[in-house]
Tab-separated table of C-alpha atoms in Angstrom:
chain	number	residue	atom	x	y	z
A	223	MET	CA	-44.421	40.648	-116.134
A	224	LYS	CA	-47.905	39.671	-114.557
A	225	LYS	CA	-47.222	37.533	-111.288
A	226	SER	CA	-48.780	33.877	-111.251
A	227	ILE	CA	-51.692	33.247	-108.757
A	228	VAL	CA	-51.274	30.397	-106.583
A	229	PHE	CA	-54.491	28.481	-104.876
A	230	ARG	CA	-53.242	26.927	-101.730
A	231	SER	CA	-54.627	25.318	-99.064
A	232	ALA	CA	-57.761	24.036	-100.987
A	233	ARG	CA	-59.730	20.592	-101.170
A	234	ILE	CA	-60.122	20.178	-105.445
A	235	PHE	CA	-63.450	18.990	-107.186
A	236	ASP	CA	-61.439	18.236	-110.339
A	237	GLY	CA	-64.886	18.708	-112.424
A	238	GLU	CA	-65.104	14.510	-112.757
A	239	SER	CA	-63.833	12.635	-109.724
A	240	GLU	CA	-66.079	11.693	-106.735
A	241	THR	CA	-62.922	12.477	-104.536
A	242	LEU	CA	-61.389	15.647	-103.186
A	243	ARG	CA	-57.938	16.373	-103.947
A	244	THR	CA	-55.718	17.783	-101.393
A	245	GLY	CA	-51.764	18.567	-100.524
A	246	VAL	CA	-51.581	20.405	-104.038
A	247	ASN	CA	-51.211	24.023	-104.983
A	248	VAL	CA	-52.831	25.452	-108.550
A	249	TRP	CA	-51.132	27.821	-110.375
A	250	VAL	CA	-52.647	30.295	-112.692
A	251	GLU	CA	-51.087	32.363	-115.202
A	252	ASP	CA	-51.926	34.342	-118.494
A	253	GLY	CA	-55.594	33.179	-118.072
A	254	PHE	CA	-54.816	28.889	-118.052
A	255	ILE	CA	-54.225	26.705	-115.082
A	256	ARG	CA	-50.151	26.299	-115.899
A	257	GLU	CA	-49.252	23.665	-112.785
A	258	ILE	CA	-50.823	21.371	-110.211
A	259	SER	CA	-48.185	20.400	-107.837
A	260	ASP	CA	-47.193	20.010	-104.215
A	261	ARG	CA	-44.030	22.509	-104.474
A	262	PRO	CA	-44.955	25.484	-102.324
A	263	PRO	CA	-45.332	28.915	-103.784
A	264	SER	CA	-42.340	31.161	-104.183
A	265	ALA	CA	-41.968	34.729	-102.569
A	266	ASP	CA	-43.252	36.757	-105.521
A	267	GLU	CA	-46.271	34.964	-106.298
A	268	GLU	CA	-49.945	36.109	-105.174
A	269	VAL	CA	-51.046	33.364	-102.868
A	270	VAL	CA	-54.859	32.655	-102.371
A	271	ASP	CA	-55.059	30.551	-99.478
A	272	CYS	CA	-58.451	28.721	-99.320
A	273	GLY	CA	-58.445	27.540	-95.932
A	274	GLY	CA	-59.918	24.132	-96.770
A	275	ARG	CA	-62.371	25.311	-99.090
A	276	VAL	CA	-63.302	23.520	-102.287
A	277	LEU	CA	-61.466	24.965	-105.288
A	278	MET	CA	-63.680	23.325	-108.413
A	279	PRO	CA	-64.322	24.733	-111.844
A	280	GLY	CA	-66.361	27.629	-113.279
A	281	LEU	CA	-69.948	26.364	-113.599
A	282	ILE	CA	-71.686	25.803	-117.407
A	283	ASP	CA	-74.999	26.760	-118.183
A	284	ALA	CA	-75.704	24.959	-121.499
A	285	HIS	CA	-79.380	26.095	-121.763
A	286	VAL	CA	-79.939	30.039	-121.974
A	287	HIS	CA	-81.660	32.687	-123.968
A	288	VAL	CA	-79.904	35.915	-122.954
A	289	TYR	CA	-82.382	38.317	-124.848
A	290	ALA	CA	-85.412	36.838	-123.578
A	291	SER	CA	-86.593	39.596	-121.542
A	292	GLY	CA	-90.000	38.481	-120.582
A	293	LEU	CA	-92.090	35.498	-120.775
A	294	ASN	CA	-94.629	36.915	-123.736
A	295	PHE	CA	-92.378	35.873	-126.664
A	296	ILE	CA	-95.128	37.921	-128.845
A	297	ARG	CA	-94.177	41.096	-127.293
A	298	VAL	CA	-90.223	40.084	-126.204
A	299	ALA	CA	-89.838	39.775	-130.419
A	300	GLN	CA	-91.061	43.007	-131.200
A	301	SER	CA	-88.984	44.567	-128.515
A	302	PRO	CA	-85.925	46.837	-129.961
A	303	VAL	CA	-82.760	45.137	-130.458
A	304	SER	CA	-81.055	47.897	-128.470
A	305	TYR	CA	-83.408	46.748	-125.279
A	306	LEU	CA	-82.620	43.357	-125.549
A	307	ALA	CA	-78.845	43.997	-125.681
A	308	HIS	CA	-78.907	45.936	-122.420
A	309	PHE	CA	-81.278	43.364	-120.665
A	310	ALA	CA	-78.843	40.449	-122.282
A	311	ALA	CA	-75.750	42.520	-120.566
A	312	GLN	CA	-77.554	42.215	-117.159
A	313	PHE	CA	-78.456	38.574	-117.604
A	314	LEU	CA	-74.434	38.142	-118.308
A	315	HIS	CA	-73.156	40.094	-115.437
A	316	SER	CA	-75.681	38.538	-112.981
A	317	SER	CA	-74.462	34.890	-114.206
A	318	LEU	CA	-71.001	35.497	-113.287
A	319	ASP	CA	-71.957	36.650	-110.247
A	320	ARG	CA	-73.680	33.421	-109.260
A	321	GLY	CA	-70.373	31.695	-110.423
A	322	PHE	CA	-71.355	30.646	-114.424
A	323	THR	CA	-68.255	31.449	-116.199
A	324	THR	CA	-69.504	29.913	-119.325
A	325	VAL	CA	-73.113	29.763	-120.642
A	326	ARG	CA	-74.835	28.442	-124.147
A	327	ASP	CA	-77.282	30.663	-125.581
A	328	VAL	CA	-79.515	28.226	-127.637
A	329	GLY	CA	-81.452	31.178	-129.083
A	330	GLY	CA	-81.288	34.914	-129.884
A	331	ALA	CA	-77.856	35.682	-128.936
A	332	ASP	CA	-75.690	36.732	-132.159
A	333	ILE	CA	-72.222	38.096	-133.380
A	334	GLY	CA	-72.825	41.650	-132.387
A	335	LEU	CA	-73.198	40.190	-128.613
A	336	ALA	CA	-70.552	38.076	-129.120
A	337	LEU	CA	-68.493	41.034	-130.795
A	338	ALA	CA	-68.656	42.868	-127.741
A	339	ILE	CA	-67.533	40.752	-125.546
A	340	LYS	CA	-64.632	39.761	-127.537
A	341	GLU	CA	-63.797	43.669	-128.050
A	342	GLY	CA	-64.127	44.186	-124.111
A	343	LEU	CA	-67.337	46.957	-124.898
A	344	LEU	CA	-69.322	44.303	-122.333
A	345	ASP	CA	-66.809	42.983	-119.167
A	346	ARG	CA	-67.078	40.648	-116.623
A	347	VAL	CA	-69.563	38.197	-118.313
A	348	PRO	CA	-69.114	34.445	-118.800
A	349	ARG	CA	-67.564	33.026	-121.893
A	350	LEU	CA	-70.661	32.938	-124.473
A	351	PHE	CA	-71.102	29.966	-126.923
A	352	TYR	CA	-74.247	30.949	-129.057
A	353	GLY	CA	-76.601	29.580	-131.945
A	354	GLY	CA	-78.213	32.293	-133.264
A	355	ARG	CA	-81.718	32.248	-134.184
A	356	VAL	CA	-83.550	28.878	-133.891
A	357	ILE	CA	-84.865	26.715	-136.667
A	358	SER	CA	-88.791	26.411	-136.707
A	359	GLN	CA	-91.402	25.141	-139.025
A	360	THR	CA	-94.659	27.137	-139.673
A	361	GLY	CA	-96.596	26.958	-136.756
A	362	GLY	CA	-93.911	25.368	-134.758
A	363	HIS	CA	-92.360	26.550	-131.375
A	364	GLY	CA	-90.375	29.117	-133.112
A	365	ASP	CA	-93.495	30.449	-134.493
A	366	PHE	CA	-94.847	33.088	-132.021
A	367	ARG	CA	-97.559	34.498	-134.316
A	368	PRO	CA	-101.044	34.294	-132.630
A	369	GLY	CA	-103.236	31.895	-133.990
A	370	ASP	CA	-106.278	34.040	-133.257
A	371	HIS	CA	-105.506	37.096	-135.453
A	372	SER	CA	-105.299	38.853	-131.786
A	373	LEU	CA	-102.773	41.211	-133.414
A	374	ASP	CA	-102.641	42.569	-136.757
A	375	GLU	CA	-100.734	40.163	-138.959
A	376	ARG	CA	-100.623	42.378	-141.808
A	377	HIS	CA	-97.646	43.745	-140.100
A	378	ILE	CA	-96.219	40.308	-139.265
A	379	CYS	CA	-96.208	38.912	-142.558
A	380	GLY	CA	-93.598	35.891	-143.551
A	381	CYS	CA	-90.504	37.762	-144.865
A	382	THR	CA	-90.620	40.102	-141.928
A	383	PHE	CA	-91.120	37.589	-139.468
A	384	HIS	CA	-87.897	35.819	-141.014
A	385	CYS	CA	-85.618	38.693	-139.277
A	386	ASP	CA	-87.051	38.300	-136.103
A	387	GLN	CA	-84.110	38.198	-133.173
A	388	PHE	CA	-85.226	34.725	-131.850
A	389	ALA	CA	-86.121	32.727	-134.929
A	390	VAL	CA	-86.198	31.827	-138.741
A	391	ILE	CA	-89.036	30.131	-139.996
A	392	ALA	CA	-87.891	27.235	-142.630
A	393	ASP	CA	-90.200	24.729	-144.266
A	394	GLY	CA	-88.649	22.137	-146.325
A	395	ALA	CA	-85.603	20.287	-146.396
A	396	ASP	CA	-83.502	23.096	-148.990
A	397	ALA	CA	-85.154	25.843	-146.868
A	398	VAL	CA	-83.667	24.417	-143.753
A	399	ARG	CA	-80.038	23.962	-144.973
A	400	LYS	CA	-80.213	27.400	-145.921
A	401	ALA	CA	-80.869	28.485	-142.781
A	402	VAL	CA	-78.426	26.410	-141.173
A	403	ARG	CA	-76.019	27.902	-143.250
A	404	GLU	CA	-76.955	31.173	-142.919
A	405	GLU	CA	-76.714	30.706	-138.975
A	406	LEU	CA	-73.175	29.595	-139.400
A	407	ARG	CA	-72.429	32.323	-141.541
A	408	ARG	CA	-73.396	34.536	-138.639
A	409	GLY	CA	-70.924	32.659	-136.533
A	410	ALA	CA	-73.017	30.371	-134.541
A	411	SER	CA	-71.388	27.810	-132.657
A	412	HIS	CA	-74.282	25.021	-132.636
A	413	ILE	CA	-77.570	25.072	-134.715
A	414	LYS	CA	-80.991	25.072	-132.495
A	415	ILE	CA	-84.122	23.668	-134.134
A	416	MET	CA	-87.584	23.073	-132.953
A	417	ALA	CA	-88.330	19.132	-132.872
A	418	SER	CA	-91.719	19.174	-131.001
A	419	GLY	CA	-94.547	21.341	-129.271
A	420	GLY	CA	-93.631	24.040	-126.546
A	421	ILE	CA	-94.892	25.655	-123.956
A	422	ALA	CA	-94.184	29.683	-124.612
A	423	SER	CA	-95.584	29.185	-128.204
A	424	PRO	CA	-98.949	29.677	-128.943
A	425	THR	CA	-100.040	27.440	-131.194
A	426	ASP	CA	-98.305	24.077	-131.195
A	427	PRO	CA	-99.646	21.219	-129.395
A	428	LEU	CA	-96.980	20.538	-126.797
A	429	ASP	CA	-97.083	16.429	-127.326
A	430	ARG	CA	-96.669	16.400	-130.945
A	431	CYS	CA	-93.497	16.272	-132.936
A	432	GLN	CA	-92.070	18.721	-135.426
A	433	TYR	CA	-90.219	18.772	-138.647
A	434	SER	CA	-90.180	15.515	-140.827
A	435	ASP	CA	-87.016	13.195	-141.109
A	436	GLY	CA	-85.834	14.808	-144.088
A	437	GLU	CA	-85.792	18.319	-142.608
A	438	ILE	CA	-83.755	17.356	-139.283
A	439	ARG	CA	-81.703	15.127	-141.182
A	440	ALA	CA	-80.771	18.218	-143.482
A	441	ALA	CA	-79.780	20.224	-140.492
A	442	VAL	CA	-77.739	17.461	-139.133
A	443	GLU	CA	-76.113	16.996	-142.027
A	444	GLU	CA	-74.953	20.856	-142.786
A	445	ALA	CA	-74.039	21.570	-139.400
A	446	ASP	CA	-71.602	18.146	-139.184
A	447	ARG	CA	-70.202	19.398	-142.727
A	448	ALA	CA	-69.291	22.691	-141.324
A	449	GLY	CA	-67.659	21.082	-137.674
A	450	SER	CA	-70.967	22.178	-135.584
A	451	TYR	CA	-73.975	20.062	-134.222
A	452	VAL	CA	-77.631	20.278	-133.578
A	453	ALA	CA	-79.567	20.952	-130.422
A	454	ALA	CA	-82.957	20.256	-130.662
A	455	HIS	CA	-85.932	21.334	-128.602
A	456	CYS	CA	-88.277	18.036	-127.665
A	457	HIS	CA	-90.596	17.374	-124.867
A	458	PRO	CA	-92.579	14.119	-125.935
A	459	THR	CA	-90.668	10.878	-125.964
A	460	GLU	CA	-91.356	10.318	-129.327
A	461	ALA	CA	-89.451	13.461	-130.215
A	462	VAL	CA	-86.684	12.571	-128.165
A	463	HIS	CA	-86.514	9.021	-129.853
A	464	ARG	CA	-86.389	10.852	-133.118
A	465	ALA	CA	-83.886	13.259	-132.394
A	466	ALA	CA	-81.642	10.599	-131.269
A	467	ALA	CA	-82.010	8.464	-134.137
A	468	LEU	CA	-81.527	11.290	-136.625
A	469	GLY	CA	-78.458	12.276	-135.353
A	470	VAL	CA	-79.017	15.228	-133.234
A	471	LYS	CA	-76.315	15.661	-130.454
A	472	SER	CA	-78.104	18.025	-127.733
A	473	ILE	CA	-81.654	17.246	-126.969
A	474	GLU	CA	-82.653	19.867	-124.513
A	475	HIS	CA	-85.759	19.334	-122.131
A	476	ALA	CA	-86.673	15.838	-122.628
A	477	THR	CA	-89.462	16.058	-120.329
A	478	LEU	CA	-91.624	13.412	-120.952
A	479	ILE	CA	-88.937	10.793	-122.090
A	480	ASN	CA	-89.561	7.112	-121.312
A	481	GLN	CA	-87.094	4.415	-120.263
A	482	GLU	CA	-86.963	2.879	-123.607
A	483	THR	CA	-86.288	6.113	-125.286
A	484	ALA	CA	-83.590	6.937	-122.670
A	485	GLU	CA	-82.120	3.612	-123.325
A	486	PHE	CA	-81.640	4.518	-126.850
A	487	VAL	CA	-80.502	8.181	-126.173
A	488	ALA	CA	-77.619	6.476	-124.080
A	489	GLU	CA	-76.991	4.012	-126.712
A	490	LYS	CA	-76.959	6.633	-129.494
A	491	GLY	CA	-73.988	8.691	-127.169
A	492	SER	CA	-76.930	11.938	-127.365
A	493	PHE	CA	-76.660	14.037	-124.680
A	494	THR	CA	-79.978	15.712	-123.276
A	495	VAL	CA	-79.995	18.981	-121.213
A	496	PRO	CA	-83.063	19.090	-118.842
A	497	THR	CA	-84.203	22.563	-117.684
A	498	ILE	CA	-86.520	21.671	-114.196
A	499	SER	CA	-85.768	25.595	-112.906
A	500	THR	CA	-87.485	26.877	-115.526
A	501	ILE	CA	-90.467	24.789	-115.333
A	502	ILE	CA	-91.049	25.159	-111.348
A	503	ALA	CA	-90.334	29.027	-111.906
A	504	LEU	CA	-93.446	29.556	-114.502
A	505	PHE	CA	-95.369	27.070	-112.524
A	506	GLU	CA	-94.960	29.317	-109.244
A	507	GLU	CA	-94.736	32.706	-110.881
A	508	GLY	CA	-95.610	32.775	-114.571
A	509	PRO	CA	-99.218	34.012	-114.257
A	510	LYS	CA	-98.105	36.993	-112.243
A	511	LEU	CA	-95.384	37.832	-114.702
A	512	GLY	CA	-97.582	37.645	-118.062
A	513	LEU	CA	-97.521	33.980	-119.323
A	514	PRO	CA	-100.239	33.671	-121.658
A	515	ALA	CA	-103.183	31.406	-120.335
A	516	VAL	CA	-102.428	28.817	-123.327
A	517	SER	CA	-99.016	28.494	-122.293
A	518	ILE	CA	-100.145	27.588	-118.424
A	519	GLU	CA	-102.322	24.853	-119.665
A	520	LYS	CA	-99.341	23.377	-121.412
A	521	LEU	CA	-97.202	23.577	-118.324
A	522	LYS	CA	-99.078	21.616	-116.150
A	523	ARG	CA	-98.606	18.618	-118.299
A	524	VAL	CA	-94.863	18.341	-117.623
A	525	ALA	CA	-94.844	19.732	-114.414
A	526	ASP	CA	-95.514	16.296	-113.138
A	527	SER	CA	-92.729	14.934	-115.211
A	528	ALA	CA	-89.776	17.186	-114.431
A	529	LEU	CA	-87.973	15.595	-111.452
A	530	SER	CA	-88.795	11.642	-112.819
A	531	SER	CA	-87.570	12.414	-116.288
A	532	LEU	CA	-84.020	12.748	-114.121
A	533	GLU	CA	-84.221	9.479	-112.473
A	534	ILE	CA	-85.352	7.747	-116.009
A	535	MET	CA	-82.105	9.241	-117.695
A	536	LYS	CA	-80.130	8.406	-114.342
A	537	ARG	CA	-80.947	4.863	-114.852
A	538	ALA	CA	-80.255	4.505	-118.449
A	539	GLY	CA	-76.742	6.249	-118.208
A	540	VAL	CA	-77.929	9.250	-120.630
A	541	LYS	CA	-75.147	11.784	-120.800
A	542	MET	CA	-77.310	14.903	-118.869
A	543	GLY	CA	-76.080	18.181	-119.207
A	544	PHE	CA	-76.846	21.394	-117.154
A	545	GLY	CA	-79.352	24.009	-118.314
A	546	THR	CA	-81.876	26.500	-117.171
A	547	ASP	CA	-83.943	28.380	-119.722
A	548	LEU	CA	-85.083	30.752	-117.413
A	549	LEU	CA	-86.865	33.744	-119.464
A	550	GLY	CA	-87.106	37.320	-117.997
A	551	SER	CA	-86.651	38.387	-114.426
A	552	LEU	CA	-86.834	34.502	-113.786
A	553	HIS	CA	-83.226	33.854	-114.444
A	554	VAL	CA	-82.755	34.970	-110.939
A	555	ARG	CA	-83.406	31.455	-110.368
A	556	GLN	CA	-80.024	30.306	-112.047
A	557	SER	CA	-78.523	28.643	-109.265
A	558	ALA	CA	-81.747	26.820	-108.105
A	559	GLU	CA	-81.160	23.889	-110.573
A	560	PHE	CA	-78.603	22.237	-108.175
A	561	THR	CA	-80.999	22.480	-105.510
A	562	LEU	CA	-84.045	20.656	-107.505
A	563	ARG	CA	-82.141	18.305	-108.891
A	564	ALA	CA	-80.569	17.193	-106.067
A	565	LYS	CA	-83.727	16.201	-104.770
A	566	VAL	CA	-83.470	13.037	-106.923
A	567	LEU	CA	-79.768	13.113	-108.398
A	568	PRO	CA	-76.406	12.196	-106.246
A	569	ALA	CA	-74.771	15.408	-105.783
A	570	ILE	CA	-71.735	14.218	-107.859
A	571	ASP	CA	-74.068	13.799	-110.906
A	572	VAL	CA	-75.139	17.452	-110.798
A	573	LEU	CA	-71.778	18.844	-110.420
A	574	ARG	CA	-70.423	16.977	-113.387
A	575	SER	CA	-73.535	18.070	-115.189
A	576	ALA	CA	-72.256	21.659	-114.579
A	577	CYS	CA	-68.517	21.111	-115.058
A	578	SER	CA	-67.020	17.969	-117.307
A	579	VAL	CA	-70.451	17.085	-119.061
A	580	ASN	CA	-71.079	20.491	-120.250
A	581	ALA	CA	-67.808	20.839	-121.587
A	582	GLU	CA	-67.839	17.841	-123.410
A	583	LEU	CA	-71.165	19.096	-125.265
A	584	LEU	CA	-69.393	21.978	-125.826
A	585	GLY	CA	-66.257	20.219	-127.648
A	586	GLN	CA	-64.198	22.162	-124.715
A	587	ALA	CA	-63.451	18.704	-122.684
A	588	GLY	CA	-59.895	19.146	-120.981
A	589	LYS	CA	-60.353	23.224	-121.270
A	590	LEU	CA	-63.570	24.222	-119.462
A	591	GLY	CA	-65.371	22.435	-116.631
A	592	CYS	CA	-62.631	21.167	-115.123
A	593	VAL	CA	-59.124	22.006	-112.721
A	594	ARG	CA	-56.570	20.509	-114.848
A	595	GLU	CA	-53.154	21.811	-116.303
A	596	ASP	CA	-53.555	23.971	-119.549
A	597	ALA	CA	-57.094	24.511	-118.952
A	598	PHE	CA	-58.555	28.052	-119.015
A	599	ALA	CA	-58.549	29.320	-115.188
A	600	ASP	CA	-62.268	29.527	-115.067
A	601	LEU	CA	-62.687	28.849	-111.438
A	602	VAL	CA	-64.800	28.896	-108.124
A	603	VAL	CA	-63.979	28.539	-104.453
A	604	VAL	CA	-67.009	27.339	-102.406
A	605	ASP	CA	-67.406	28.103	-98.818
A	606	GLY	CA	-67.987	24.598	-97.542
A	607	ASN	CA	-68.248	20.873	-99.594
A	608	PRO	CA	-70.849	20.978	-102.036
A	609	PHE	CA	-70.853	17.274	-102.146
A	610	GLU	CA	-72.419	17.128	-98.896
A	611	ASP	CA	-74.518	20.229	-99.355
A	612	ILE	CA	-75.232	21.222	-102.853
A	613	SER	CA	-76.997	24.234	-101.367
A	614	LEU	CA	-74.168	26.023	-101.449
A	615	LEU	CA	-74.391	26.449	-105.093
A	616	GLY	CA	-78.047	27.034	-105.193
A	617	SER	CA	-77.853	30.348	-103.539
A	618	GLY	CA	-77.065	32.719	-105.828
A	619	GLY	CA	-73.125	32.781	-105.381
A	620	ASP	CA	-73.519	33.829	-102.132
A	621	ARG	CA	-71.568	30.985	-101.026
A	622	LEU	CA	-68.586	31.575	-103.537
A	623	SER	CA	-65.825	33.398	-102.351
A	624	VAL	CA	-63.939	33.506	-105.532
A	625	ILE	CA	-65.219	33.717	-108.887
A	626	MET	CA	-62.507	33.467	-111.287
A	627	LYS	CA	-62.733	33.862	-115.033
A	628	ASP	CA	-59.914	33.609	-117.566
A	629	GLY	CA	-57.293	33.925	-115.234
A	630	ARG	CA	-59.378	37.331	-113.687
A	631	PHE	CA	-60.783	38.074	-110.220
A	632	HIS	CA	-64.516	38.443	-110.717
A	633	LYS	CA	-64.923	38.135	-106.696
A	634	ARG	CA	-62.563	37.599	-104.306
A	635	GLU	CA	-63.176	37.685	-100.601
A	636	ILE	CA	-60.296	35.612	-99.403
């Protein structure tokens, strides 16, 4: 019989409260938090003495692309899946090193990767929620075919492109319904649609909406019928407003949102998942890493709005999740999202976004993103108090003395 693990002498952030709890111990057994109480550990239990450090939930990143091995998606989309799988393994391992015990992939990850994790072929990685391939209109943010015929499009015909690892092109409500059903059949936990232009795609204007109301409604209806939900890529405020109005649960980026739209999103109860770190990273490193010139020009249009959008959504009371959206080698900046957000948001808001808010978004409230009895034992111990210095979480895992996922130590230095 396995010993219980007991965390003692910790200050506990439960994922929600502004007050650190003291004077109690946390028991972990069989992958779950079994007890939180002030009784002392017994002699036969394994004790982790936290020495006044902060014990908190494992972090959740709700916007990743684990197969996105580079910044030029035209090239990435043509890469062998075997190569992408090796890149994903490295991405996932390093995410857990940074304290992210759960990630939500919103474009690319698939049943093969999920099975490899479930069967132990890929070990010591975060919990994975995946949405399969994104669904895009022709010429939308998921259509990475060049518009200038710089590649021989005779070899990128429509039927072939539908088998791309990252995207399905679907036009019309019936085609969208079929695409949604197919991704759900392949095990997707959610559906991702492209509802506006984007930075990485070569032919679509950044500030324009994509998909008709009827097409978005079809996606939402099909996902809802299956007990799932839709996440929608949206930069301009009009696209954000439409998504919330049409029942989209998770609005990605929302970079150009205005106050009126933010208040509407809050009223509708939709979540947003801003991704500040990728905007800064692409702005600083994109050109040298091969980000196409057309994407650089688009990037300049959203860079100035990245942080101010957080202030707008904070004032409106929008439920903001935590995401990073870092591509290729830039994923090493994953932890920087904490320090970037803290420039304009209170530390408690940033912490909640990566814990309780993201757990609610994933439908895992009370199971993930919390220190609570019967929750999964996904825990980290921080060398210091992130309420006072959130850079402790922004240092890439260096200031985490314990990382535990499913009751198993990934890292233990105390």
